[in-house]
Amino acid sequence: MLEVAALQVATLGSGSSGNSLLLRSAKTTLLVDCGFTLKETRARMAALGVSLDSLDGILISHEHGDHVKGAGPVSRKHSVPVWVTHGTFTGARDNRFPKVNVFHAHEPFVIDDVRIDPFPTPHDAAESCQFVFESGGVRFANVTDLGACTPHVREKLVGVDGLLVECNYDPEMLRSGPYPPMLQARIRSDWGHLGNDQAAELVAYLDHKNLQHILLGHLSEQNNSDEVAYATVCKRLIRGHERVHVLAQHACSQWFHLSKRTVEAVVASRDLQPA
Ligand SMILES: [Zn+2]
Ligand SMILES: [Zn+2]
């Protein structure tokens, strides 16, 4: 099949100890969240074959430390511009970025050849949002740190080619785990984190015609396991389990390549649809 990789994504790590997603288009390299120290970010990017000096921008989803911790040091040391909402900018402990681009969470914007469609997410942060990225006709969505899948979030994910979705906790492991009741309630609330069942329901709801990769991220190290998250999501999928990958906290992922499907492939997949 003739395919051209329009977007490539890889995580430096995913979870409550740090989140960072590398996204590359034909012309642009972006870091989505910067939740590791400068040293760790440099080392993990090097493992993926990317230097910090090649970064065109850093986007921050919200001001929690696991998403913003390294943004100040990285942006200052390597003169990288930062994109944030007003709320995230004012909420971040270290917001001394060399160049700040404030965006509105309901207004799409462009960085070189990447179109970014941000959308607000229900989470206990000042102005939390997540993103759909588009380049070369391919769309990739990053959706973590949200307590509920609102109709607006679902609408934004229609027809995406790749998805990183939060699988923070298994409800039973959270209930019987070490967290005190107040913290459990925070995680479970509509302003907390997405559980495995909610993620599975979202994945099942999506149109799968072009969905090439389903990445499960932001897993709790206390209240979840790779096996449970994977099984919960796969249980709701009729086919295509090989598209599902669990992202690690303490290691980079592989690169995931997203291609624009050829007309033939699209027609072929339409032919498989029931009349
Ligand atoms: Zn987080
Ligand atoms: Zn958060």
Short mmCIF file of N, CA and C and ligand atoms in Angstrom, two decimals, residues 15-16 19 62 64 66-67 123 145 193 218, ligand 1:
data_model
loop_
_atom_site.label_atom_id
_atom_site.label_comp_id
_atom_site.label_asym_id
_atom_site.label_seq_id
_atom_site.Cartn_x
_atom_site.Cartn_y
_atom_site.Cartn_z
N GLY A 15 2.66 9.45 32.64
CA GLY A 15 2.21 9.08 33.98
C GLY A 15 2.36 10.24 34.94
N SER A 16 1.96 10.05 36.19
CA SER A 16 1.94 11.18 37.12
C SER A 16 3.32 11.64 37.58
N ASN A 19 5.11 13.79 31.99
CA ASN A 19 4.51 13.55 30.67
C ASN A 19 5.17 14.44 29.63
N HIS A 62 -1.59 22.04 30.79
CA HIS A 62 -2.03 22.64 32.06
C HIS A 62 -0.83 22.71 33.00
N HIS A 64 -0.03 21.56 36.00
CA HIS A 64 0.42 20.55 36.97
C HIS A 64 1.87 20.17 36.68
N ASP A 66 3.62 17.52 36.59
CA ASP A 66 3.96 16.40 35.70
C ASP A 66 3.82 16.77 34.22
N HIS A 67 3.40 18.02 33.95
CA HIS A 67 3.27 18.48 32.56
C HIS A 67 4.13 19.71 32.26
N HIS A 123 -10.79 19.29 34.37
CA HIS A 123 -9.67 18.83 35.20
C HIS A 123 -9.42 19.90 36.25
N ASP A 145 -5.57 13.67 31.48
CA ASP A 145 -5.91 14.61 32.53
C ASP A 145 -7.30 15.22 32.32
N HIS A 193 -9.32 12.29 36.84
CA HIS A 193 -8.66 11.54 35.77
C HIS A 193 -9.60 10.50 35.16
N HIS A 218 -0.77 7.85 30.83
CA HIS A 218 -0.99 8.43 32.16
C HIS A 218 -1.52 7.38 33.14
ZN ZN B 1 -1.01 14.69 34.61
#
